[in-house]
Amino acid sequence: MKRNLFLLCFLSLVSLSFAQVNRVSDGFEATVKGVDIKVQFYSPDIVRVFKTTATSNLERKRSFVVTMTPQPVDLAIDEQSDKVVAKSSDLEVSLNLITGSVQFKDLGGKSRLGQHQEGLMSQRNQHLVLEQNNMQISIPYFASVKGYGLYWDNYSITTFDDSPMGTSFRSEAGEAVDYYFLYGKDGDGTVALLRQLSGQAPMVPLWTLGFWQCKERYKSKEEIVGVAQRYRELGVPLDAVIQDWKYWGEANENWNALQFLNPGFSNPDWMFGKLKDLHVNMMITIWPSVGISTDIYKDLYDMNAIYPMQSSPREAKVYDVYNKDARKIFWDYMNKNMFQKGMGAWWMDGSEPEFYNTVQGDFNQPTAEGPLRNVRNAYPLFVSKGVYENQRATTEAKRVYILTRSGYTGLQRYGAGSWSGDIRASWEVFRKQIPAGLNYSICGIPYWNTDIGAWHPFFNVYRTANTDPAYQQLYCRWFQFATFNPMMRAHGTGSPREIYQFGQRGYWAFDVQEQYINLRYQLLPYLYATAWQVTSKGYSYLRQLSMEAPADRNTYHIADEFMFGKAFLVAPVLEENAASRKVYLPANGQWIDFWSNEAYEGGQTIERATPIEIIPVFVKAGSIVPLTTQKVQYATEKKWDKLEIRVYPGADGDFTLYEDENDNYNYEKGAYAEIPMHWDDEAGILTIGKRSGEFAGMLKSRTFVVKVAGAKTGKTVRYK
């Protein structure tokens, strides 16, 4: 039996005797009890609903999020005495002409929003205040295991409520009810529609999929270069280091000067030159608040683009990121003092933004896009917009890569992802990161990660952190989890985080980290191909189990396992001294243990042993996984002229190997290559198809070593 979802969105109603209906090319308009309502089809499976008491609001409202232009849709519209119904090839939408309620037929299910730290997948019976804060990324969107999603297009502080009485959004400010209904039919399809609506994620540079090293903080250029040199001496792969705060100096008045004013960073050209020689990239922290004694503060103040409220620290103030000219000035400082010297990526900290000692009246502060109260939650979207658009205007030769503490719908189109903020070190907090990342990913933003081992180890029992065996265990388990994140990044305060600070080679805390860094680099061809699926197909790295097996109701509330791309099911070890953990395998085929190659039927819970070097990982039968066969020190050190193609039998399967020039935008002009592969399970044959496309520096021939998982030997194939 079909179930119906009713979404009731009301404004103050003025009584009129009769509803007025007007058919338009992309839907219909009606006035019900004084409320103007438009139901507009953007595609057969995306519908916008707009309600207002002033028709002019519809014409002038410009979405910060929606980039999609409505497409022509074949519609059948039926007017009845009490309702009007519009049908596309995928969806039926009806408006009740008496109550003003809108109905989407044959839909229903559970809901989830943004990144939160409650540790839940389902948001049923939840009350959430959606306001950007450290560790809380607020996105007014929910998705259902039934295959639909709803995006509420309002940027003010919003309250989400779900109860047996219904589901609702209530926003603090706004002139209209404006939302988009997306019917993707399944989880992956709905995420793809959200990207279609709000913008696709560009390709990340290949090197960003390697290992990143950071801590709070490196105090000189010699220290940061020394870290890179030590990794090279140890032979442990490394692609990037990150510089946290105070490179601008110790005085808060110089906060975020976007200049290397700290004497420890004098002559930054020396640092960039050394890092380039070591093939190590650099990311640096940038804040939207600027110290009152900085040159950039004076420039922004002169153009009336500084908010008067106190920020972090109190000697700094937040700039009006909604002002296009202010964003350009901000980039000009970044470009001159950092990007032109060789800075590779941007760490946008405090992007909520942070305010202190504010009162409600402060948020009536005008911005270039209206009162701050009306646009507050979209602030982090504009932070990334300013960097992305200005860097791309500067050069197309280097891809934009942004890591931002906060985010909003559409962030993905600016080459940006987020991390989970300044979390504290405990097993409980560790467990909560999995649903936090999954909820964030399902909101359409594919790039997410956490500080490995958490930002604050010293707030808990781990006083000595890197030398404390108890913390080392938590850190190694977290490290294993991070191997299967879109970004693998060590960071935190209170103690150093470099691998050699945990002991020497031969000590378990060192060896486990090295093992998983090496695994990460083995997986680079799989990771990069998945990045292409993210960009070209609206796909996701982090996927809730219900996205993989929507018919298996047992997957709906699982918050401690996840899919990493299409192939891998990952079940992190989330308890101290755990000798084993239970793993549920979805009922949609066979699953093969990545470490032992033992096969299991889906639809059951198994007990997997978990010695310190093992995180339970299972591969879906039918998966084709490309692996590097050569040890490298950084992602682009060696071309993939010899790859192992590992086949996991038990079902048919497909995979497309993707390659391009790694760190520019030529792929947007067609400069990339794909090699399709198909596994016929019954015949036991892997077919490697003809390569399509080409790019500068492309390998014309290579060797594939095809192995069936568990086999001792494989077949070597020369591919041309």
XYZ file of C-alpha atoms in Angstrom:
720
model
C 0.000 0.000 0.000
C 1.296 3.437 -0.867
C 2.044 5.894 1.924
C 1.653 9.645 1.575
C 3.806 12.361 3.106
C 2.008 15.599 3.954
C 4.127 18.733 4.336
C 2.074 21.574 5.780
C 3.699 25.000 5.513
C 1.625 27.912 6.783
C 1.852 31.683 6.838
C -0.665 34.018 8.483
C -3.841 33.490 6.486
C -6.380 36.046 5.397
C -9.795 34.597 4.588
C -10.998 34.697 1.017
C -13.994 32.898 -0.382
C -12.436 31.151 -3.353
C -9.039 29.847 -4.393
C -7.576 31.213 -7.620
C -5.543 28.826 -9.832
C -3.289 29.700 -12.746
C -1.488 27.100 -14.855
C 2.074 27.936 -15.930
C 4.556 26.066 -18.082
C 6.492 24.567 -15.154
C 3.649 23.976 -12.698
C 0.835 26.073 -11.290
C 0.101 29.056 -9.074
C -2.793 29.533 -6.708
C -4.043 31.855 -4.017
C -5.532 30.105 -1.018
C -6.961 32.223 1.823
C -4.739 35.155 0.915
C -1.539 33.119 0.527
C 0.111 33.086 -2.887
C 1.436 29.592 -3.638
C 3.575 28.396 -6.518
C 4.393 24.758 -7.240
C 7.244 24.734 -9.727
C 8.863 21.658 -11.320
C 12.609 22.095 -11.853
C 12.764 18.580 -13.305
C 10.498 15.538 -13.184
C 11.886 14.740 -9.711
C 12.669 18.166 -8.183
C 9.811 20.471 -7.138
C 9.927 23.900 -5.549
C 7.095 25.072 -3.301
C 6.887 28.804 -2.582
C 4.336 30.438 -0.272
C 4.057 34.111 0.523
C 1.532 36.796 1.391
C 3.187 39.190 -1.062
C 3.537 38.042 -4.672
C 6.484 40.369 -5.246
C 8.589 38.263 -2.851
C 8.647 35.412 -5.372
C 10.005 37.586 -8.120
C 12.796 39.204 -6.124
C 13.970 36.254 -3.985
C 17.384 35.010 -5.074
C 18.637 31.729 -3.667
C 22.188 31.562 -2.310
C 22.079 27.798 -2.716
C 20.144 26.848 -5.828
C 22.152 27.061 -9.050
C 19.860 24.893 -11.164
C 17.692 26.483 -13.841
C 14.214 24.955 -14.187
C 14.120 22.520 -17.097
C 11.128 21.862 -19.399
C 8.986 19.113 -17.872
C 6.009 17.302 -19.369
C 3.210 17.801 -16.865
C -0.382 16.673 -16.601
C -2.372 19.151 -14.495
C -5.820 18.312 -13.206
C -7.999 20.908 -11.461
C -10.653 19.579 -9.121
C -13.112 21.330 -6.847
C -10.923 21.087 -3.760
C -7.418 20.517 -5.148
C -5.112 20.831 -8.123
C -2.790 17.950 -9.071
C 0.349 18.057 -11.224
C 1.975 14.843 -12.433
C 5.426 14.376 -13.947
C 6.981 11.113 -15.030
C 8.294 10.598 -11.476
C 6.146 12.484 -9.030
C 2.615 13.604 -8.223
C 2.128 16.868 -6.351
C -1.248 18.157 -5.187
C -2.324 21.375 -3.510
C -5.373 21.401 -1.254
C -7.319 24.511 -2.285
C -9.095 24.687 1.066
C -6.206 24.298 3.536
C -3.189 25.200 1.387
C -1.395 21.951 2.241
C 0.888 20.309 -0.332
C 1.028 16.550 -0.795
C 3.720 14.471 -2.480
C 2.322 11.089 -3.300
C 3.877 7.710 -2.603
C 6.595 9.036 -0.265
C 7.381 8.757 3.408
C 10.138 7.727 5.817
C 12.703 8.912 8.276
C 14.776 12.101 8.341
C 18.322 13.422 9.000
C 20.060 16.922 8.951
C 23.562 18.393 8.789
C 26.459 17.460 11.091
C 25.558 17.113 14.743
C 27.118 15.441 17.770
C 24.079 13.554 19.121
C 25.361 10.249 17.753
C 22.139 9.457 15.870
C 21.394 8.559 12.261
C 17.611 8.988 12.370
C 16.309 12.378 13.495
C 12.863 11.062 14.383
C 11.470 12.698 17.539
C 14.320 15.217 17.595
C 14.328 18.943 18.341
C 17.290 20.768 16.785
C 18.149 24.458 16.673
C 19.994 24.951 13.386
C 22.575 27.621 14.147
C 26.191 27.509 12.969
C 28.560 26.755 15.831
C 31.860 25.019 16.410
C 31.151 21.252 16.036
C 27.576 21.950 14.845
C 27.122 22.444 11.097
C 23.527 23.473 10.486
C 21.877 22.525 7.211
C 18.055 22.750 6.872
C 17.672 19.540 4.910
C 16.380 16.087 5.661
C 16.483 12.875 3.669
C 14.574 9.632 3.935
C 15.450 5.988 3.498
C 12.361 5.976 1.267
C 14.269 7.902 -1.374
C 13.355 11.568 -1.023
C 14.807 14.725 0.503
C 13.583 18.198 1.429
C 15.708 21.335 1.437
C 14.339 24.374 3.334
C 15.731 27.470 1.589
C 16.110 29.855 4.522
C 19.411 31.166 5.953
C 18.309 32.443 9.344
C 18.449 30.429 12.560
C 15.904 27.656 12.100
C 14.287 25.130 14.432
C 13.644 21.587 13.257
C 11.066 19.494 15.090
C 9.922 15.955 14.491
C 7.212 14.287 16.536
C 4.250 11.954 16.025
C 2.321 15.092 15.063
C 4.595 15.852 12.113
C 7.853 17.361 10.919
C 8.450 21.094 10.732
C 10.949 23.874 10.097
C 10.476 27.259 11.795
C 12.854 30.042 10.796
C 13.661 33.176 12.765
C 13.419 35.500 9.747
C 12.158 35.423 6.189
C 9.495 36.731 3.873
C 8.248 33.431 2.508
C 8.077 29.672 2.848
C 10.427 28.290 0.211
C 11.480 24.637 -0.046
C 12.528 22.023 -2.587
C 11.317 18.440 -2.687
C 13.695 15.914 -4.284
C 12.632 12.405 -5.254
C 15.774 10.401 -5.965
C 14.135 6.997 -5.387
C 17.080 5.913 -3.213
C 19.743 7.512 -1.043
C 22.404 7.880 -3.716
C 19.854 9.219 -6.182
C 18.606 11.849 -3.747
C 22.142 13.077 -2.997
C 22.727 13.326 -6.755
C 19.587 15.468 -7.104
C 20.718 17.745 -4.280
C 24.014 18.295 -6.146
C 22.079 18.915 -9.353
C 20.080 21.551 -7.491
C 22.930 23.229 -5.591
C 26.031 22.603 -7.700
C 28.448 19.779 -8.448
C 31.645 19.156 -6.519
C 34.781 19.801 -8.612
C 37.661 17.329 -8.655
C 40.079 17.533 -5.754
C 43.832 17.416 -6.467
C 45.217 13.875 -6.295
C 47.708 14.858 -3.588
C 44.913 15.837 -1.193
C 43.913 12.172 -0.958
C 47.268 11.343 0.630
C 48.263 11.838 4.281
C 48.196 15.270 6.005
C 50.214 16.189 9.092
C 49.289 19.006 11.459
C 49.228 20.015 15.109
C 48.507 23.106 17.182
C 50.842 24.706 16.096
C 54.232 24.837 14.291
C 56.135 27.806 15.700
C 58.685 28.413 12.951
C 59.419 27.722 9.321
C 62.300 25.497 10.407
C 59.975 23.345 12.500
C 57.458 22.834 9.714
C 60.194 21.992 7.190
C 61.767 19.680 9.779
C 58.553 17.678 10.029
C 58.512 17.122 6.273
C 62.191 16.147 6.278
C 61.678 13.656 9.110
C 58.891 11.880 7.229
C 61.118 11.614 4.177
C 63.989 10.249 6.291
C 61.689 7.628 7.808
C 60.259 6.670 4.426
C 56.695 7.252 5.660
C 54.448 8.765 2.958
C 53.334 12.371 3.409
C 51.681 14.817 1.022
C 50.899 17.904 3.087
C 51.601 19.836 6.256
C 49.269 22.392 7.805
C 50.172 25.614 9.580
C 47.750 26.604 12.325
C 47.412 30.054 13.867
C 49.866 32.771 15.026
C 52.061 32.754 11.959
C 50.908 36.390 11.960
C 52.497 36.954 15.390
C 51.527 36.717 19.053
C 49.545 39.958 19.395
C 45.796 39.546 19.022
C 45.635 42.935 17.339
C 47.430 41.252 14.401
C 44.974 38.355 14.302
C 44.687 36.820 10.846
C 46.759 39.544 9.181
C 47.154 37.216 6.167
C 50.870 37.925 6.388
C 53.848 36.087 7.917
C 54.555 38.668 10.636
C 55.809 36.192 13.245
C 59.650 36.356 13.363
C 59.701 32.560 13.293
C 58.301 32.745 9.765
C 60.490 35.491 8.365
C 61.563 34.788 4.783
C 58.668 32.400 4.053
C 60.037 31.899 0.527
C 62.738 29.696 2.077
C 60.045 27.490 3.646
C 58.062 27.142 0.428
C 61.208 26.324 -1.522
C 62.237 23.572 0.901
C 58.748 22.057 0.927
C 58.642 22.090 -2.860
C 61.957 20.240 -3.008
C 60.512 17.638 -0.631
C 57.280 17.374 -2.691
C 55.211 18.373 0.343
C 52.255 20.725 -0.049
C 51.123 23.269 2.522
C 47.763 24.395 3.854
C 47.332 27.404 6.162
C 44.627 28.546 8.550
C 42.559 31.585 7.546
C 39.845 33.245 9.649
C 37.007 35.570 8.599
C 37.882 37.796 11.564
C 40.792 40.244 11.363
C 42.785 42.033 14.047
C 42.150 45.741 14.496
C 45.811 46.663 13.821
C 46.157 44.775 10.534
C 46.384 46.291 7.089
C 43.465 44.201 5.878
C 41.276 45.423 8.738
C 41.935 49.021 7.710
C 41.080 48.297 4.062
C 37.860 46.503 4.974
C 36.881 49.113 7.543
C 37.316 51.895 4.999
C 34.799 50.201 2.718
C 32.306 49.667 5.576
C 32.774 45.893 5.469
C 33.531 45.215 9.149
C 30.879 44.164 11.686
C 31.080 46.040 15.030
C 30.603 42.929 17.233
C 33.543 41.304 19.013
C 34.930 38.115 17.547
C 37.663 35.633 18.400
C 39.780 37.085 19.856
C 38.176 40.252 21.189
C 40.754 42.401 19.415
C 39.428 41.122 16.079
C 36.213 41.653 14.161
C 34.389 39.746 11.434
C 34.247 41.076 7.901
C 31.200 41.263 5.642
C 31.763 38.192 3.518
C 28.517 38.890 1.629
C 30.235 41.910 0.064
C 31.810 40.857 -3.251
C 34.387 43.654 -3.182
C 35.367 42.721 0.376
C 35.851 39.104 -0.683
C 38.160 40.317 -3.454
C 40.260 42.393 -1.019
C 40.492 39.375 1.281
C 41.734 37.226 -1.608
C 44.222 39.863 -2.736
C 46.014 39.581 0.621
C 45.929 35.753 0.445
C 47.169 35.786 -3.128
C 50.052 38.197 -2.636
C 51.354 36.864 0.675
C 50.601 33.146 0.332
C 49.239 31.742 -2.917
C 51.852 33.296 -5.176
C 54.553 31.932 -2.882
C 53.285 28.364 -3.208
C 50.450 27.847 -0.714
C 48.448 24.846 -1.867
C 45.231 24.842 0.179
C 43.149 26.818 2.679
C 41.971 25.941 6.157
C 39.006 28.247 6.862
C 38.729 28.222 10.655
C 35.981 29.888 12.693
C 33.834 30.170 9.572
C 30.510 30.092 11.454
C 31.597 32.939 12.273
C 32.427 33.358 15.976
C 30.889 36.273 17.892
C 31.237 37.117 21.595
C 29.077 39.104 24.035
C 26.358 39.743 21.478
C 22.745 40.680 22.085
C 19.823 39.994 19.771
C 19.871 43.493 18.335
C 23.416 42.945 17.026
C 22.085 40.618 14.360
C 20.130 43.407 12.744
C 23.555 44.501 11.507
C 23.262 45.249 7.765
C 25.264 43.188 5.276
C 25.562 43.387 1.511
C 22.771 40.773 1.351
C 20.404 42.215 3.942
C 20.253 41.993 7.760
C 22.741 39.529 9.239
C 19.860 37.836 11.048
C 18.344 36.837 7.693
C 21.518 35.372 6.179
C 23.548 34.230 9.174
C 23.626 30.473 8.559
C 24.881 30.966 4.993
C 28.006 32.827 6.168
C 30.339 29.802 5.735
C 29.029 29.309 2.204
C 30.205 32.806 1.259
C 33.550 32.291 3.014
C 34.371 29.478 0.588
C 32.720 31.239 -2.351
C 35.121 34.166 -2.004
C 38.236 31.991 -2.056
C 37.060 29.616 -4.782
C 35.859 32.215 -7.251
C 38.859 34.485 -6.792
C 41.456 31.710 -6.970
C 39.873 30.355 -10.145
C 39.867 33.862 -11.594
C 43.577 34.050 -10.761
C 44.558 30.732 -12.375
C 43.068 27.527 -13.735
C 46.377 25.690 -13.275
C 45.762 24.711 -9.647
C 42.584 23.281 -8.140
C 41.015 25.015 -5.171
C 41.040 22.955 -1.998
C 39.295 24.318 1.108
C 38.758 22.790 4.540
C 36.214 24.790 6.540
C 34.953 24.346 10.090
C 31.407 25.139 9.083
C 29.361 24.652 5.947
C 26.019 24.969 4.231
C 24.131 23.452 1.332
C 26.043 24.143 -1.882
C 29.459 24.261 -0.189
C 30.609 21.392 -2.405
C 30.614 23.538 -5.550
C 33.419 25.665 -4.105
C 35.944 22.844 -3.761
C 35.302 22.771 -0.026
C 34.671 20.222 2.678
C 34.477 20.351 6.458
C 35.829 18.767 9.585
C 33.950 18.067 12.798
C 35.414 20.922 14.827
C 37.167 21.111 18.187
C 36.013 17.793 19.604
C 37.441 16.223 22.767
C 39.228 12.896 23.053
C 37.088 10.050 24.354
C 35.679 6.833 23.004
C 32.174 8.269 23.260
C 33.103 11.291 21.129
C 34.870 8.991 18.676
C 31.668 6.947 18.239
C 29.678 10.097 17.477
C 31.921 11.068 14.575
C 30.551 8.301 12.349
C 26.900 9.482 12.290
C 28.144 13.090 12.204
C 30.047 12.416 8.983
C 27.282 10.326 7.441
C 24.626 12.952 8.138
C 26.865 15.642 6.675
C 27.591 13.599 3.560
C 23.937 12.877 2.894
C 23.400 16.655 2.809
C 25.302 16.681 -0.481
C 28.776 17.722 0.718
C 31.147 14.812 0.003
C 34.418 15.909 1.633
C 34.527 15.544 5.427
C 36.988 14.463 8.110
C 37.918 14.786 11.781
C 41.010 15.638 13.797
C 42.563 12.196 14.258
C 42.539 11.535 17.988
C 40.382 14.656 18.566
C 41.436 18.257 19.093
C 41.525 18.147 22.936
C 43.250 15.110 24.474
C 44.106 16.919 27.713
C 40.502 17.617 28.695
C 40.004 13.939 29.420
C 42.203 11.344 31.120
C 44.990 11.520 28.547
C 47.311 13.982 30.261
C 50.445 12.853 28.414
C 48.618 12.121 25.148
C 51.161 10.794 22.628
C 53.193 8.950 25.316
C 50.153 7.533 27.132
C 49.400 3.938 25.959
C 45.692 4.492 26.621
C 45.617 7.513 24.326
C 47.859 5.764 21.800
C 45.219 3.047 21.523
C 42.417 5.561 20.932
C 44.602 7.429 18.462
C 45.430 4.284 16.468
C 41.776 3.234 16.301
C 40.888 6.754 15.157
C 43.742 6.615 12.651
C 42.273 3.442 11.147
C 38.882 5.129 10.813
C 40.488 8.168 9.131
C 42.087 5.923 6.504
C 38.559 5.455 5.168
C 37.595 9.146 5.191
C 37.740 11.496 2.184
C 40.622 13.304 3.927
C 43.194 11.639 6.224
C 44.533 14.301 8.592
C 46.356 14.178 11.942
C 45.773 17.259 14.106
C 45.200 18.388 17.663
C 46.408 20.362 20.657
C 48.102 19.445 23.916
C 50.719 17.149 22.377
C 52.541 16.556 19.085
C 50.843 14.336 16.501
C 53.665 13.263 14.161
C 54.083 9.502 13.820
C 57.582 9.538 15.306
C 56.260 11.205 18.488
C 54.413 7.962 19.330
C 57.536 5.797 19.418
C 59.959 4.191 17.014
C 59.429 1.703 14.219
C 58.840 -1.654 15.896
C 56.583 -0.144 18.574
C 52.908 -0.890 17.926
C 51.674 2.723 18.059
C 54.142 3.666 15.308
C 53.656 0.514 13.258
C 49.851 0.724 13.134
C 50.009 4.299 11.842
C 52.587 3.391 9.205
C 50.536 0.362 8.142
C 47.457 2.474 7.498
C 49.302 5.342 5.826
C 50.741 2.792 3.403
C 47.267 1.299 2.882
C 45.919 4.764 2.111
C 48.501 5.183 -0.663
C 47.735 1.715 -2.021
C 44.108 2.796 -2.347
C 44.843 6.005 -4.288
C 43.544 4.699 -7.659
C 40.287 3.669 -5.963
C 40.075 6.984 -4.095
C 40.677 9.080 -7.204
C 38.195 7.113 -9.275
C 35.631 7.632 -6.514
C 36.404 11.365 -6.571
C 35.501 11.333 -10.267
C 32.205 9.595 -9.472
C 31.566 12.324 -6.893
C 32.195 15.011 -9.523
C 30.567 13.428 -12.558
C 27.726 11.397 -11.007
C 26.902 13.193 -7.751
C 28.197 10.208 -5.766
C 29.502 10.057 -2.162
C 32.504 8.660 -0.325
C 30.724 8.227 3.015
C 27.471 6.309 2.636
C 25.057 5.118 5.279
C 24.336 1.370 5.066
C 20.724 2.040 4.058
C 22.042 3.701 0.883
C 23.706 0.418 -0.028
C 20.789 -1.805 1.005
C 17.586 0.295 1.154
C 15.372 -2.788 1.357
C 17.151 -4.038 4.476
C 15.418 -2.327 7.398
C 18.136 -3.546 9.761
C 20.458 -0.942 8.257
C 18.279 2.082 9.011
C 19.569 2.909 12.487
C 23.116 1.550 12.290
C 25.382 4.413 13.332
C 28.707 2.614 13.869
C 29.363 1.240 10.371
C 29.466 2.885 6.948
C 30.231 2.347 3.283
C 33.341 3.990 1.869
C 32.544 4.373 -1.795
C 30.880 1.425 -3.464
C 33.238 -1.352 -2.382
C 34.117 -1.066 1.311
C 32.058 -1.604 4.438
C 33.982 -0.174 7.402
C 33.257 -0.972 11.069
C 35.635 1.036 13.308
C 36.675 -0.329 16.689
C 34.907 1.990 19.132
C 35.628 0.454 22.531
C 38.806 0.448 24.574
C 40.726 -2.857 24.661
C 38.167 -4.476 22.349
C 39.314 -7.954 21.328
C 36.443 -8.174 18.828
C 33.373 -6.336 17.623
C 30.038 -7.250 16.097
C 29.539 -6.286 12.449
C 26.223 -6.320 10.607
C 26.488 -7.261 6.921
C 23.591 -5.899 4.816
C 21.249 -8.341 3.139
C 22.127 -7.476 -0.452
C 24.686 -10.101 -1.372
C 27.941 -11.523 -0.093
C 30.643 -9.703 1.851
C 34.326 -10.620 1.854
C 36.692 -9.881 4.740
C 39.364 -7.505 3.391
C 42.070 -9.046 5.587
C 41.261 -12.776 5.522
C 39.279 -13.014 2.240
C 36.661 -15.107 4.031
C 33.205 -14.728 2.444
C 29.947 -14.214 4.369
C 26.328 -14.092 3.316
C 24.651 -10.763 3.965
C 21.778 -10.278 6.379
C 23.655 -11.456 9.451
C 25.739 -10.128 12.322
C 29.170 -11.638 12.749
C 31.865 -11.303 15.408
C 35.188 -10.083 14.014
C 38.446 -10.297 15.980
C 40.089 -6.880 16.361
C 43.745 -7.008 17.376
C 45.238 -3.519 17.393
C 46.361 -3.732 13.757
C 42.863 -4.650 12.457
C 39.831 -2.491 11.737
C 36.999 -4.666 10.394
C 36.634 -3.968 6.676
C 34.473 -5.999 4.291
C 34.275 -5.732 0.523
C 31.021 -6.214 -1.343
C 31.044 -9.200 -3.675
C 31.372 -8.032 -7.268
C 33.729 -5.184 -6.384
C 36.757 -4.355 -8.513
C 39.427 -2.505 -6.538
C 42.583 -1.071 -8.178
C 45.661 -0.890 -5.937
C 49.122 0.564 -6.401
C 51.946 -1.971 -6.336
C 54.847 0.459 -5.829
C 55.655 2.102 -2.512
C 55.689 5.894 -2.817
C 56.526 8.829 -0.555
C 53.869 11.112 -2.028
C 50.818 10.668 -4.230
C 52.282 11.756 -7.581
C 55.781 10.318 -7.124
C 55.244 7.458 -9.554
C 52.805 6.931 -12.389
C 50.377 4.078 -12.153
C 52.148 2.002 -14.785
C 51.624 -1.188 -12.774
C 48.392 -1.696 -10.861
C 46.896 -4.673 -9.105
C 43.262 -5.119 -10.118
C 41.726 -7.062 -7.258
C 38.404 -8.748 -7.985
C 36.060 -9.825 -5.201
C 33.938 -12.670 -6.615
C 30.364 -13.600 -5.791
C 28.500 -11.217 -8.111
C 28.964 -9.350 -11.365
C 30.603 -5.971 -11.027
C 31.854 -2.868 -12.808
C 34.520 -0.254 -12.172
C 35.937 2.672 -14.123
C 39.579 3.642 -13.611
C 39.962 7.417 -13.911
C 43.056 9.532 -14.563
C 43.790 13.151 -15.465
C 46.510 15.772 -14.935
C 45.966 15.646 -11.137
C 45.899 19.344 -10.168
C 44.310 21.647 -12.755
C 40.923 22.160 -14.367
C 41.718 20.775 -17.803
C 39.464 17.816 -17.036
C 36.534 20.222 -17.386
C 37.583 20.603 -21.039
C 37.742 16.834 -21.551
C 41.380 16.210 -20.619
C 40.937 12.913 -18.784
C 40.837 9.184 -19.498
C 38.623 6.333 -18.342
C 39.205 2.588 -18.535
C 36.047 0.518 -17.941
C 36.236 -2.907 -16.314
C 33.573 -5.599 -15.972
C 33.612 -8.781 -13.929
C 31.445 -11.676 -15.165
C 31.123 -13.803 -12.056
C 29.603 -16.884 -13.674
C 32.300 -17.037 -16.332
C 35.054 -15.885 -13.981
C 36.244 -13.333 -16.558
C 37.378 -9.750 -16.082
C 37.009 -7.657 -19.219
C 39.176 -4.524 -19.384
C 37.605 -2.244 -21.959
C 39.018 0.271 -24.392
C 40.302 3.488 -22.895
C 38.316 6.621 -23.723
C 39.758 10.115 -23.623
C 43.292 11.422 -23.304
C 45.352 14.086 -21.548
C 48.890 15.444 -21.525
C 51.357 13.010 -19.967
C 48.949 10.064 -20.140
C 50.412 6.560 -19.980
C 50.040 4.915 -23.386
C 50.608 1.433 -22.003
C 50.750 -0.180 -18.585
C 50.654 -3.481 -16.728
C 47.653 -4.789 -14.844
C 48.057 -7.686 -12.426
C 44.587 -9.184 -12.115
C 43.966 -11.108 -8.890
C 40.874 -12.728 -7.493
C 40.739 -11.967 -3.776
C 42.383 -14.756 -1.825
C 44.300 -16.196 -4.770
C 48.060 -16.540 -4.299
C 48.838 -15.598 -7.873
C 47.325 -13.380 -10.523
C 47.414 -12.886 -14.252
C 49.630 -10.171 -15.695
C 48.075 -8.228 -18.572
C 49.850 -5.726 -20.807
C 47.358 -2.969 -21.598
C 47.788 -0.587 -24.532
